[in-house]
Each structure stands twice: as C-alpha cells, then as structure tokens.
Amino acid sequence: MADSGPVLFFDSGLGGLTVLREARYLLPYEHFLYVADDAAFPIGRWPEAELTDRILVLFEELIREHRPKAVVIACNTAFTLAGDALRKAHPQVSFVGTVPAIKPAAERTSSGLISVLATPGTVRRAYTKSLIDSFAGQCHVRLVGSDKLADLAERHLRGEAVADADLLAEISDCFLEREGRRTDIVVLACTHYPFLANRFRKIAPWPVDWLDPAEAIARQLVRVLGDKAVTVPSDHPPDRAEFTSNPQDPALVRLLAGFGLVLD
Ligand code: DGL
C-alpha cells in the first residue's frame, strides 16, 4: 500500500489535540490529519462490542480514503479496546497507541500510591488490569472512572465556564491517604484531561504529579516513522480535521485553527 498520506490522529473529540500538539514540536514539517468521531462522543460510556465495531468500520474507510503513513490512536478508551483488532485488520499500517501510563507511574512513585484517572470504559478494560499486573504489582493502584471529565474538558477548551466544584467532584477519589502515605501520582489516562491539568493543580487537596503521556506518544511516533518522517519544509496540503458529526461551528473552526488545522 502507498504510505505517502498524512499521519492520521484519531480521538472521539478534542482530546487527541493534546497529543497532536506534542507531535508538532517533534515533527514540525509533518503532514497531519485529525479525525474525531464526535458523533459518538463521549465514547467512555459505550458498550465494548458496539464501540469496537464502530471503530473498525470507521477505520476501513479512513485507511482506504487517506492511506495514512501512520495512525496515532490518541485515545485510551479506543486503543485499550480496539488496538489489537485494528492492528490485525490493517497489518500494513503502523499504529501508535495510547494506554494508561501505569508503568512510568510505578517507576516514579515514592509513596507507592498511584491513581489512574480515566473514562469508565478505560478503567474497566482488561488491558488496564494487565498493565497493573505486569508493571505495578508493588503499588496500590486506584482506578477512578469519570463520566463527566471528557465533556468538562471540551467545555473548558471551548471557553465555557467550568466550576471548580464540578472538577473536584470528579478527581477527589484520586487522593488517598494510607498509613502516613499519600497518593503522589495521578495518571491522566484520557487524552482530554491534560487540558484541565492546571485547573486540577489548583484544586487538588495536595500536590501530585499529573502524568500526561502525550510527549512519550509523540516520541514513539517519531520512532515508528523512522526515515519516513518529513524533516524539511515541504509543500504538502494544509493539515485538516474531520469530525464525524460534520459540525458547522465557527468557534470550532477558530479553535482548530489554533492547532494548525482546517476543519473540513
Ligand atoms: N479522549 C478519550 C480517551 O483518551 C475519551 C473521551 C471520551 O469518553 O469520548 O480516553
């Protein structure tokens, strides 16, 4: 298959932009396409079988149409569920995934108390449990599933008011005290959440390391592209964004322009 197409980023909404912005620092000349299945947002609540089917069907079309040279699934909820199935269905495509950063958290924690803040889907996944078993056996890992945070992150990013109390209600279960020790790392295991990290820092009951995997994912993309990466200025078409609900929203057009994307 031709692999001269763009690097395709995928998420259910605006969260994958936290990963795209890191990729742009490392790959400033690369050609990107951002695809959001916002018609399905939020996907954190979807039943697993339906969501897998939806993602597989969508990618049949995306890969046929765009022939991406690599795909970044910039979404924990999608990748922990459908990552293996996508790789099996498209063996010729290089996929870069997003999974909860449990391994680096387990390596860095001093207190041994880690929390994983994610969508309800991601905290339920067998994939997440296996990361804990493989890499964090010596830690106490608390899984905190939030129904609302992805949506609150989108509102915050769109400039709408989001109350501290609403955020605190979603994150307070992350903070655990046990035998004189406290949680010292919270894994941001949904790509929407780094947009709220500064708000979290202000309202947290005590300081913790909010672990955002975006930079590590961008570095993995650089490794995967290898000598296929564009390293000099080139005249590729503008970087575009496709949203499955086909929104006609001038505010979204402006927001995406700030990330260097033209909304189709
Ligand atoms: N951004 C997605 C993730 O990383 C999830 C948002 C949603 O629930 O749709 O998990």
PDB file of C-alpha atoms and ligand atoms in Angstrom:
ATOM      1  CA  MET A   1       0.000   0.000   0.000  1.00  0.00           C
ATOM      2  CA  ALA A   2       1.139   3.564  -0.696  1.00  0.00           C
ATOM      3  CA  ASP A   3       2.169   5.245   2.511  1.00  0.00           C
ATOM      4  CA  SER A   4       2.646   8.806   1.380  1.00  0.00           C
ATOM      5  CA  GLY A   5      -0.520  10.031   3.069  1.00  0.00           C
ATOM      6  CA  PRO A   6      -0.718  12.065   6.256  1.00  0.00           C
ATOM      7  CA  VAL A   7      -0.141  10.907   9.807  1.00  0.00           C
ATOM      8  CA  LEU A   8      -3.705  10.293  10.950  1.00  0.00           C
ATOM      9  CA  PHE A   9      -4.648  11.182  14.536  1.00  0.00           C
ATOM     10  CA  PHE A  10      -7.837   9.726  15.970  1.00  0.00           C
ATOM     11  CA  ASP A  11      -9.937  10.539  19.024  1.00  0.00           C
ATOM     12  CA  SER A  12     -13.606  10.853  19.934  1.00  0.00           C
ATOM     13  CA  GLY A  13     -13.309  14.624  20.232  1.00  0.00           C
ATOM     14  CA  LEU A  14     -10.779  17.309  21.063  1.00  0.00           C
ATOM     15  CA  GLY A  15      -8.644  15.246  23.474  1.00  0.00           C
ATOM     16  CA  GLY A  16      -6.271  13.935  20.825  1.00  0.00           C
ATOM     17  CA  LEU A  17      -5.140  17.518  20.267  1.00  0.00           C
ATOM     18  CA  THR A  18      -3.094  17.205  23.483  1.00  0.00           C
ATOM     19  CA  VAL A  19      -1.050  14.563  21.657  1.00  0.00           C
ATOM     20  CA  LEU A  20      -1.032  16.331  18.282  1.00  0.00           C
ATOM     21  CA  ARG A  21       0.489  19.477  19.806  1.00  0.00           C
ATOM     22  CA  GLU A  22       3.412  17.420  21.182  1.00  0.00           C
ATOM     23  CA  ALA A  23       3.859  15.687  17.829  1.00  0.00           C
ATOM     24  CA  ARG A  24       4.114  19.077  16.137  1.00  0.00           C
ATOM     25  CA  TYR A  25       7.033  20.090  18.364  1.00  0.00           C
ATOM     26  CA  LEU A  26       8.951  16.987  17.325  1.00  0.00           C
ATOM     27  CA  LEU A  27       7.761  16.818  13.703  1.00  0.00           C
ATOM     28  CA  PRO A  28       7.171  20.425  12.613  1.00  0.00           C
ATOM     29  CA  TYR A  29       7.148  19.588   8.862  1.00  0.00           C
ATOM     30  CA  GLU A  30       4.943  16.516   9.046  1.00  0.00           C
ATOM     31  CA  HIS A  31       1.548  16.347   7.317  1.00  0.00           C
ATOM     32  CA  PHE A  32      -1.243  15.616   9.814  1.00  0.00           C
ATOM     33  CA  LEU A  33      -4.916  14.719   9.530  1.00  0.00           C
ATOM     34  CA  TYR A  34      -7.029  14.869  12.700  1.00  0.00           C
ATOM     35  CA  VAL A  35     -10.161  12.701  12.795  1.00  0.00           C
ATOM     36  CA  ALA A  36     -12.670  12.982  15.635  1.00  0.00           C
ATOM     37  CA  ASP A  37     -15.611  10.603  15.904  1.00  0.00           C
ATOM     38  CA  ASP A  38     -17.520  13.280  17.765  1.00  0.00           C
ATOM     39  CA  ALA A  39     -20.854  11.799  16.647  1.00  0.00           C
ATOM     40  CA  ALA A  40     -20.078   9.065  19.197  1.00  0.00           C
ATOM     41  CA  PHE A  41     -18.710  11.349  21.956  1.00  0.00           C
ATOM     42  CA  PRO A  42     -18.268  10.531  24.779  1.00  0.00           C
ATOM     43  CA  ILE A  43     -17.188   7.007  23.976  1.00  0.00           C
ATOM     44  CA  GLY A  44     -16.218   6.249  27.589  1.00  0.00           C
ATOM     45  CA  ARG A  45     -19.743   5.001  28.218  1.00  0.00           C
ATOM     46  CA  TRP A  46     -20.162   2.845  25.118  1.00  0.00           C
ATOM     47  CA  PRO A  47     -20.596  -0.938  25.460  1.00  0.00           C
ATOM     48  CA  GLU A  48     -17.396  -2.651  24.318  1.00  0.00           C
ATOM     49  CA  ALA A  49     -18.721  -4.739  21.413  1.00  0.00           C
ATOM     50  CA  GLU A  50     -20.578  -1.831  19.787  1.00  0.00           C
ATOM     51  CA  LEU A  51     -17.642   0.510  20.182  1.00  0.00           C
ATOM     52  CA  THR A  52     -15.181  -1.986  18.692  1.00  0.00           C
ATOM     53  CA  ASP A  53     -17.441  -2.496  15.680  1.00  0.00           C
ATOM     54  CA  ARG A  54     -17.869   1.228  15.177  1.00  0.00           C
ATOM     55  CA  ILE A  55     -14.115   1.893  15.299  1.00  0.00           C
ATOM     56  CA  LEU A  56     -13.316  -0.973  12.916  1.00  0.00           C
ATOM     57  CA  VAL A  57     -15.918   0.151  10.390  1.00  0.00           C
ATOM     58  CA  LEU A  58     -14.718   3.756  10.562  1.00  0.00           C
ATOM     59  CA  PHE A  59     -11.091   2.741  10.034  1.00  0.00           C
ATOM     60  CA  GLU A  60     -11.900   0.599   6.987  1.00  0.00           C
ATOM     61  CA  GLU A  61     -12.989   3.805   5.306  1.00  0.00           C
ATOM     62  CA  LEU A  62     -10.336   6.111   6.786  1.00  0.00           C
ATOM     63  CA  ILE A  63      -7.466   3.888   5.693  1.00  0.00           C
ATOM     64  CA  ARG A  64      -8.903   3.308   2.224  1.00  0.00           C
ATOM     65  CA  GLU A  65      -9.522   7.017   1.703  1.00  0.00           C
ATOM     66  CA  HIS A  66      -6.394   8.587   3.233  1.00  0.00           C
ATOM     67  CA  ARG A  67      -3.705   5.885   3.010  1.00  0.00           C
ATOM     68  CA  PRO A  68      -2.013   7.224   6.144  1.00  0.00           C
ATOM     69  CA  LYS A  69       1.675   6.581   6.609  1.00  0.00           C
ATOM     70  CA  ALA A  70       1.000   6.087  10.314  1.00  0.00           C
ATOM     71  CA  VAL A  71      -2.017   6.204  12.622  1.00  0.00           C
ATOM     72  CA  VAL A  72      -1.956   7.570  16.168  1.00  0.00           C
ATOM     73  CA  ILE A  73      -4.905   6.394  18.236  1.00  0.00           C
ATOM     74  CA  ALA A  74      -4.821   9.393  20.576  1.00  0.00           C
ATOM     75  CA  CYS A  75      -7.474   7.943  22.827  1.00  0.00           C
ATOM     76  CA  ASN A  76      -7.104   5.495  25.724  1.00  0.00           C
ATOM     77  CA  THR A  77     -10.740   4.427  25.557  1.00  0.00           C
ATOM     78  CA  ALA A  78     -10.467   3.431  21.887  1.00  0.00           C
ATOM     79  CA  PHE A  79      -6.976   1.953  21.908  1.00  0.00           C
ATOM     80  CA  THR A  80      -7.274  -0.191  25.049  1.00  0.00           C
ATOM     81  CA  LEU A  81     -10.353  -1.723  23.457  1.00  0.00           C
ATOM     82  CA  ALA A  82      -9.710  -1.910  19.733  1.00  0.00           C
ATOM     83  CA  GLY A  83      -5.942  -1.502  19.322  1.00  0.00           C
ATOM     84  CA  ASP A  84      -5.268  -5.204  18.745  1.00  0.00           C
ATOM     85  CA  ALA A  85      -8.231  -5.588  16.396  1.00  0.00           C
ATOM     86  CA  LEU A  86      -7.120  -2.566  14.359  1.00  0.00           C
ATOM     87  CA  ARG A  87      -3.576  -3.922  14.009  1.00  0.00           C
ATOM     88  CA  LYS A  88      -4.947  -7.296  12.947  1.00  0.00           C
ATOM     89  CA  ALA A  89      -7.332  -5.760  10.403  1.00  0.00           C
ATOM     90  CA  HIS A  90      -4.631  -3.487   8.905  1.00  0.00           C
ATOM     91  CA  PRO A  91      -1.268  -5.246   9.222  1.00  0.00           C
ATOM     92  CA  GLN A  92       0.257  -2.919   6.619  1.00  0.00           C
ATOM     93  CA  VAL A  93      -0.415   0.195   8.758  1.00  0.00           C
ATOM     94  CA  SER A  94       1.819   1.407  11.603  1.00  0.00           C
ATOM     95  CA  PHE A  95      -0.326   2.155  14.637  1.00  0.00           C
ATOM     96  CA  VAL A  96       0.853   4.172  17.626  1.00  0.00           C
ATOM     97  CA  GLY A  97      -1.355   3.617  20.645  1.00  0.00           C
ATOM     98  CA  THR A  98      -2.305   5.392  23.842  1.00  0.00           C
ATOM     99  CA  VAL A  99      -2.530   3.384  27.043  1.00  0.00           C
ATOM    100  CA  PRO A 100      -2.671   4.459  30.701  1.00  0.00           C
ATOM    101  CA  ALA A 101       0.867   5.447  31.796  1.00  0.00           C
ATOM    102  CA  ILE A 102       0.885   2.912  34.651  1.00  0.00           C
ATOM    103  CA  LYS A 103       4.439   1.678  34.026  1.00  0.00           C
ATOM    104  CA  PRO A 104       6.124   5.118  34.288  1.00  0.00           C
ATOM    105  CA  ALA A 105       3.927   5.959  37.271  1.00  0.00           C
ATOM    106  CA  ALA A 106       5.010   2.779  39.069  1.00  0.00           C
ATOM    107  CA  GLU A 107       8.661   3.605  38.313  1.00  0.00           C
ATOM    108  CA  ARG A 108       8.372   7.147  39.674  1.00  0.00           C
ATOM    109  CA  THR A 109       6.126   6.911  42.714  1.00  0.00           C
ATOM    110  CA  SER A 110       7.723   7.387  46.130  1.00  0.00           C
ATOM    111  CA  SER A 111       4.656   6.632  48.230  1.00  0.00           C
ATOM    112  CA  GLY A 112       3.556   3.591  46.212  1.00  0.00           C
ATOM    113  CA  LEU A 113       0.040   5.070  45.923  1.00  0.00           C
ATOM    114  CA  ILE A 114      -0.958   5.780  42.322  1.00  0.00           C
ATOM    115  CA  SER A 115      -4.304   6.773  40.884  1.00  0.00           C
ATOM    116  CA  VAL A 116      -5.448   6.311  37.307  1.00  0.00           C
ATOM    117  CA  LEU A 117      -7.998   8.897  36.212  1.00  0.00           C
ATOM    118  CA  ALA A 118      -9.805   7.732  33.081  1.00  0.00           C
ATOM    119  CA  THR A 119     -13.153   7.178  31.410  1.00  0.00           C
ATOM    120  CA  PRO A 120     -15.426   4.457  32.816  1.00  0.00           C
ATOM    121  CA  GLY A 121     -14.527   2.347  29.757  1.00  0.00           C
ATOM    122  CA  THR A 122     -10.772   2.559  30.274  1.00  0.00           C
ATOM    123  CA  VAL A 123     -10.937   1.663  33.968  1.00  0.00           C
ATOM    124  CA  ARG A 124     -12.989  -1.441  33.109  1.00  0.00           C
ATOM    125  CA  ARG A 125     -10.653  -2.707  30.383  1.00  0.00           C
ATOM    126  CA  ALA A 126      -8.785  -5.999  30.658  1.00  0.00           C
ATOM    127  CA  TYR A 127      -5.865  -4.113  29.052  1.00  0.00           C
ATOM    128  CA  THR A 128      -5.695  -1.695  32.006  1.00  0.00           C
ATOM    129  CA  LYS A 129      -5.806  -4.561  34.521  1.00  0.00           C
ATOM    130  CA  SER A 130      -2.999  -6.330  32.698  1.00  0.00           C
ATOM    131  CA  LEU A 131      -0.837  -3.159  32.785  1.00  0.00           C
ATOM    132  CA  ILE A 132      -1.303  -3.036  36.558  1.00  0.00           C
ATOM    133  CA  ASP A 133      -0.481  -6.746  36.959  1.00  0.00           C
ATOM    134  CA  SER A 134       2.598  -6.505  34.740  1.00  0.00           C
ATOM    135  CA  PHE A 135       4.113  -3.235  35.926  1.00  0.00           C
ATOM    136  CA  ALA A 136       2.615  -2.049  39.207  1.00  0.00           C
ATOM    137  CA  GLY A 137       2.329  -5.176  41.339  1.00  0.00           C
ATOM    138  CA  GLN A 138       4.255  -3.493  44.169  1.00  0.00           C
ATOM    139  CA  CYS A 139       1.971  -0.389  44.164  1.00  0.00           C
ATOM    140  CA  HIS A 140      -1.509   0.331  45.316  1.00  0.00           C
ATOM    141  CA  VAL A 141      -3.314   1.474  42.157  1.00  0.00           C
ATOM    142  CA  ARG A 142      -6.674   3.163  42.488  1.00  0.00           C
ATOM    143  CA  LEU A 143      -8.784   3.291  39.318  1.00  0.00           C
ATOM    144  CA  VAL A 144     -11.042   6.339  39.134  1.00  0.00           C
ATOM    145  CA  GLY A 145     -13.573   6.354  36.293  1.00  0.00           C
ATOM    146  CA  SER A 146     -15.151   9.687  35.460  1.00  0.00           C
ATOM    147  CA  ASP A 147     -18.341  10.024  33.479  1.00  0.00           C
ATOM    148  CA  LYS A 148     -18.096  13.769  33.065  1.00  0.00           C
ATOM    149  CA  LEU A 149     -14.499  14.942  32.740  1.00  0.00           C
ATOM    150  CA  ALA A 150     -14.068  14.492  28.984  1.00  0.00           C
ATOM    151  CA  ASP A 151     -17.110  16.660  28.420  1.00  0.00           C
ATOM    152  CA  LEU A 152     -15.950  19.225  31.004  1.00  0.00           C
ATOM    153  CA  ALA A 153     -12.552  19.359  29.265  1.00  0.00           C
ATOM    154  CA  GLU A 154     -14.244  20.110  25.929  1.00  0.00           C
ATOM    155  CA  ARG A 155     -16.294  22.882  27.539  1.00  0.00           C
ATOM    156  CA  HIS A 156     -13.210  24.367  29.183  1.00  0.00           C
ATOM    157  CA  LEU A 157     -11.335  24.301  25.885  1.00  0.00           C
ATOM    158  CA  ARG A 158     -14.236  25.981  24.104  1.00  0.00           C
ATOM    159  CA  GLY A 159     -14.083  28.813  26.667  1.00  0.00           C
ATOM    160  CA  GLU A 160     -17.207  27.852  28.633  1.00  0.00           C
ATOM    161  CA  ALA A 161     -17.230  28.268  32.416  1.00  0.00           C
ATOM    162  CA  VAL A 162     -16.470  25.047  34.293  1.00  0.00           C
ATOM    163  CA  ALA A 163     -16.865  25.232  38.072  1.00  0.00           C
ATOM    164  CA  ASP A 164     -14.056  24.089  40.396  1.00  0.00           C
ATOM    165  CA  ALA A 165     -16.638  22.149  42.423  1.00  0.00           C
ATOM    166  CA  ASP A 166     -17.599  20.080  39.361  1.00  0.00           C
ATOM    167  CA  LEU A 167     -13.962  19.228  38.685  1.00  0.00           C
ATOM    168  CA  LEU A 168     -13.225  18.445  42.315  1.00  0.00           C
ATOM    169  CA  ALA A 169     -16.163  16.042  42.468  1.00  0.00           C
ATOM    170  CA  GLU A 170     -14.574  14.061  39.605  1.00  0.00           C
ATOM    171  CA  ILE A 171     -10.985  13.986  40.888  1.00  0.00           C
ATOM    172  CA  SER A 172     -11.348  13.758  44.672  1.00  0.00           C
ATOM    173  CA  ASP A 173     -11.394   9.920  44.682  1.00  0.00           C
ATOM    174  CA  CYS A 174      -7.837  10.036  43.290  1.00  0.00           C
ATOM    175  CA  PHE A 175      -6.467  11.276  46.622  1.00  0.00           C
ATOM    176  CA  LEU A 176      -5.787   8.518  49.087  1.00  0.00           C
ATOM    177  CA  GLU A 177      -4.034   8.557  52.479  1.00  0.00           C
ATOM    178  CA  ARG A 178      -2.832   5.303  53.982  1.00  0.00           C
ATOM    179  CA  GLU A 179      -0.545   4.604  56.909  1.00  0.00           C
ATOM    180  CA  GLY A 180       1.017   8.051  56.710  1.00  0.00           C
ATOM    181  CA  ARG A 181       1.477   7.871  52.927  1.00  0.00           C
ATOM    182  CA  ARG A 182      -0.373   9.807  50.257  1.00  0.00           C
ATOM    183  CA  THR A 183      -1.065   9.397  46.563  1.00  0.00           C
ATOM    184  CA  ASP A 184       1.796  11.131  44.748  1.00  0.00           C
ATOM    185  CA  ILE A 185       0.988  10.411  41.078  1.00  0.00           C
ATOM    186  CA  VAL A 186      -2.252  10.690  39.149  1.00  0.00           C
ATOM    187  CA  VAL A 187      -2.115   9.203  35.660  1.00  0.00           C
ATOM    188  CA  LEU A 188      -4.119  11.260  33.172  1.00  0.00           C
ATOM    189  CA  ALA A 189      -5.446   8.263  31.262  1.00  0.00           C
ATOM    190  CA  CYS A 190      -7.775  10.124  28.938  1.00  0.00           C
ATOM    191  CA  THR A 191      -6.295  12.450  26.342  1.00  0.00           C
ATOM    192  CA  HIS A 192      -8.864  15.139  27.163  1.00  0.00           C
ATOM    193  CA  TYR A 193      -7.659  15.586  30.738  1.00  0.00           C
ATOM    194  CA  PRO A 194      -4.315  17.382  30.191  1.00  0.00           C
ATOM    195  CA  PHE A 195      -6.378  20.396  29.048  1.00  0.00           C
ATOM    196  CA  LEU A 196      -7.599  20.555  32.665  1.00  0.00           C
ATOM    197  CA  ALA A 197      -4.263  19.821  34.370  1.00  0.00           C
ATOM    198  CA  ASN A 198      -3.687  23.415  35.522  1.00  0.00           C
ATOM    199  CA  ARG A 199      -7.184  23.525  36.995  1.00  0.00           C
ATOM    200  CA  PHE A 200      -6.545  20.198  38.751  1.00  0.00           C
ATOM    201  CA  ARG A 201      -3.290  21.554  40.241  1.00  0.00           C
ATOM    202  CA  LYS A 202      -5.151  24.488  41.763  1.00  0.00           C
ATOM    203  CA  ILE A 203      -7.914  22.479  43.412  1.00  0.00           C
ATOM    204  CA  ALA A 204      -6.030  19.316  44.405  1.00  0.00           C
ATOM    205  CA  PRO A 205      -6.018  18.603  48.173  1.00  0.00           C
ATOM    206  CA  TRP A 206      -2.217  18.186  47.967  1.00  0.00           C
ATOM    207  CA  PRO A 207       0.371  18.423  45.180  1.00  0.00           C
ATOM    208  CA  VAL A 208       0.796  15.347  42.987  1.00  0.00           C
ATOM    209  CA  ASP A 209       2.495  14.616  39.677  1.00  0.00           C
ATOM    210  CA  TRP A 210      -0.203  14.664  36.964  1.00  0.00           C
ATOM    211  CA  LEU A 211       1.244  12.254  34.427  1.00  0.00           C
ATOM    212  CA  ASP A 212       0.485  13.185  30.807  1.00  0.00           C
ATOM    213  CA  PRO A 213       1.763  10.640  28.266  1.00  0.00           C
ATOM    214  CA  ALA A 214       1.468  12.957  25.234  1.00  0.00           C
ATOM    215  CA  GLU A 215       5.173  13.612  24.834  1.00  0.00           C
ATOM    216  CA  ALA A 216       6.039   9.910  25.115  1.00  0.00           C
ATOM    217  CA  ILE A 217       3.426   9.099  22.451  1.00  0.00           C
ATOM    218  CA  ALA A 218       4.891  11.763  20.150  1.00  0.00           C
ATOM    219  CA  ARG A 219       8.371  10.286  20.651  1.00  0.00           C
ATOM    220  CA  GLN A 220       7.010   6.848  19.808  1.00  0.00           C
ATOM    221  CA  LEU A 221       5.542   8.303  16.594  1.00  0.00           C
ATOM    222  CA  VAL A 222       8.988   9.653  15.655  1.00  0.00           C
ATOM    223  CA  ARG A 223      10.470   6.167  16.197  1.00  0.00           C
ATOM    224  CA  VAL A 224       7.736   4.476  14.182  1.00  0.00           C
ATOM    225  CA  LEU A 225       8.054   6.889  11.245  1.00  0.00           C
ATOM    226  CA  GLY A 226      11.831   6.482  11.152  1.00  0.00           C
ATOM    227  CA  ASP A 227      13.122   7.691   7.803  1.00  0.00           C
ATOM    228  CA  LYS A 228       9.553   8.236   6.551  1.00  0.00           C
ATOM    229  CA  ALA A 229       9.294  11.359   8.736  1.00  0.00           C
ATOM    230  CA  VAL A 230       9.253  14.671   6.867  1.00  0.00           C
ATOM    231  CA  THR A 231      12.307  16.523   8.168  1.00  0.00           C
ATOM    232  CA  VAL A 232      12.468  19.544   5.853  1.00  0.00           C
ATOM    233  CA  PRO A 233       9.812  22.088   4.846  1.00  0.00           C
ATOM    234  CA  SER A 234       7.587  20.594   2.131  1.00  0.00           C
ATOM    235  CA  ASP A 235       4.551  21.788   0.226  1.00  0.00           C
ATOM    236  CA  HIS A 236       2.009  19.265   1.483  1.00  0.00           C
ATOM    237  CA  PRO A 237      -1.658  20.354   1.571  1.00  0.00           C
ATOM    238  CA  PRO A 238      -2.890  22.079   4.761  1.00  0.00           C
ATOM    239  CA  ASP A 239      -3.409  19.885   7.818  1.00  0.00           C
ATOM    240  CA  ARG A 240      -7.112  19.135   8.076  1.00  0.00           C
ATOM    241  CA  ALA A 241      -9.606  17.998  10.686  1.00  0.00           C
ATOM    242  CA  GLU A 242     -12.620  15.785  10.008  1.00  0.00           C
ATOM    243  CA  PHE A 243     -15.421  15.472  12.569  1.00  0.00           C
ATOM    244  CA  THR A 244     -17.980  12.721  12.023  1.00  0.00           C
ATOM    245  CA  SER A 245     -20.932  14.880  13.149  1.00  0.00           C
ATOM    246  CA  ASN A 246     -19.977  17.361  10.445  1.00  0.00           C
ATOM    247  CA  PRO A 247     -20.273  20.421  12.722  1.00  0.00           C
ATOM    248  CA  GLN A 248     -20.742  23.856  11.180  1.00  0.00           C
ATOM    249  CA  ASP A 249     -19.423  25.811  14.122  1.00  0.00           C
ATOM    250  CA  PRO A 250     -17.287  28.931  13.612  1.00  0.00           C
ATOM    251  CA  ALA A 251     -15.953  28.694  17.194  1.00  0.00           C
ATOM    252  CA  LEU A 252     -14.716  25.156  16.495  1.00  0.00           C
ATOM    253  CA  VAL A 253     -13.146  26.337  13.222  1.00  0.00           C
ATOM    254  CA  ARG A 254     -11.200  29.010  15.167  1.00  0.00           C
ATOM    255  CA  LEU A 255     -10.225  26.606  17.933  1.00  0.00           C
ATOM    256  CA  LEU A 256      -8.874  24.068  15.432  1.00  0.00           C
ATOM    257  CA  ALA A 257      -7.041  26.821  13.532  1.00  0.00           C
ATOM    258  CA  GLY A 258      -5.149  27.437  16.800  1.00  0.00           C
ATOM    259  CA  PHE A 259      -3.877  23.856  16.477  1.00  0.00           C
ATOM    260  CA  GLY A 260      -2.956  24.417  12.824  1.00  0.00           C
ATOM    261  CA  LEU A 261      -5.966  22.504  11.467  1.00  0.00           C
ATOM    262  CA  VAL A 262      -8.509  23.412   8.785  1.00  0.00           C
ATOM    263  CA  LEU A 263     -11.955  21.948   9.526  1.00  0.00           C
ATOM    264  CA  ASP A 264     -13.391  20.114   6.530  1.00  0.00           C
TER     265      ASP A 264
HETATM  266  N1  DGL B   1     -10.140  11.074  24.794  1.00  0.00           N
HETATM  267  C1  DGL B   1     -10.635   9.792  25.109  1.00  0.00           C
HETATM  268  C2  DGL B   1      -9.602   8.949  25.882  1.00  0.00           C
HETATM  269  O1  DGL B   1      -8.418   9.188  25.827  1.00  0.00           O
HETATM  270  C3  DGL B   1     -12.013   9.608  25.708  1.00  0.00           C
HETATM  271  C4  DGL B   1     -13.088  10.608  25.659  1.00  0.00           C
HETATM  272  C5  DGL B   1     -14.491  10.020  25.551  1.00  0.00           C
HETATM  273  O2  DGL B   1     -15.037   9.486  26.539  1.00  0.00           O
HETATM  274  O3  DGL B   1     -15.031  10.067  24.438  1.00  0.00           O
HETATM  275  O4  DGL B   1      -9.955   8.015  26.549  1.00  0.00           O
END
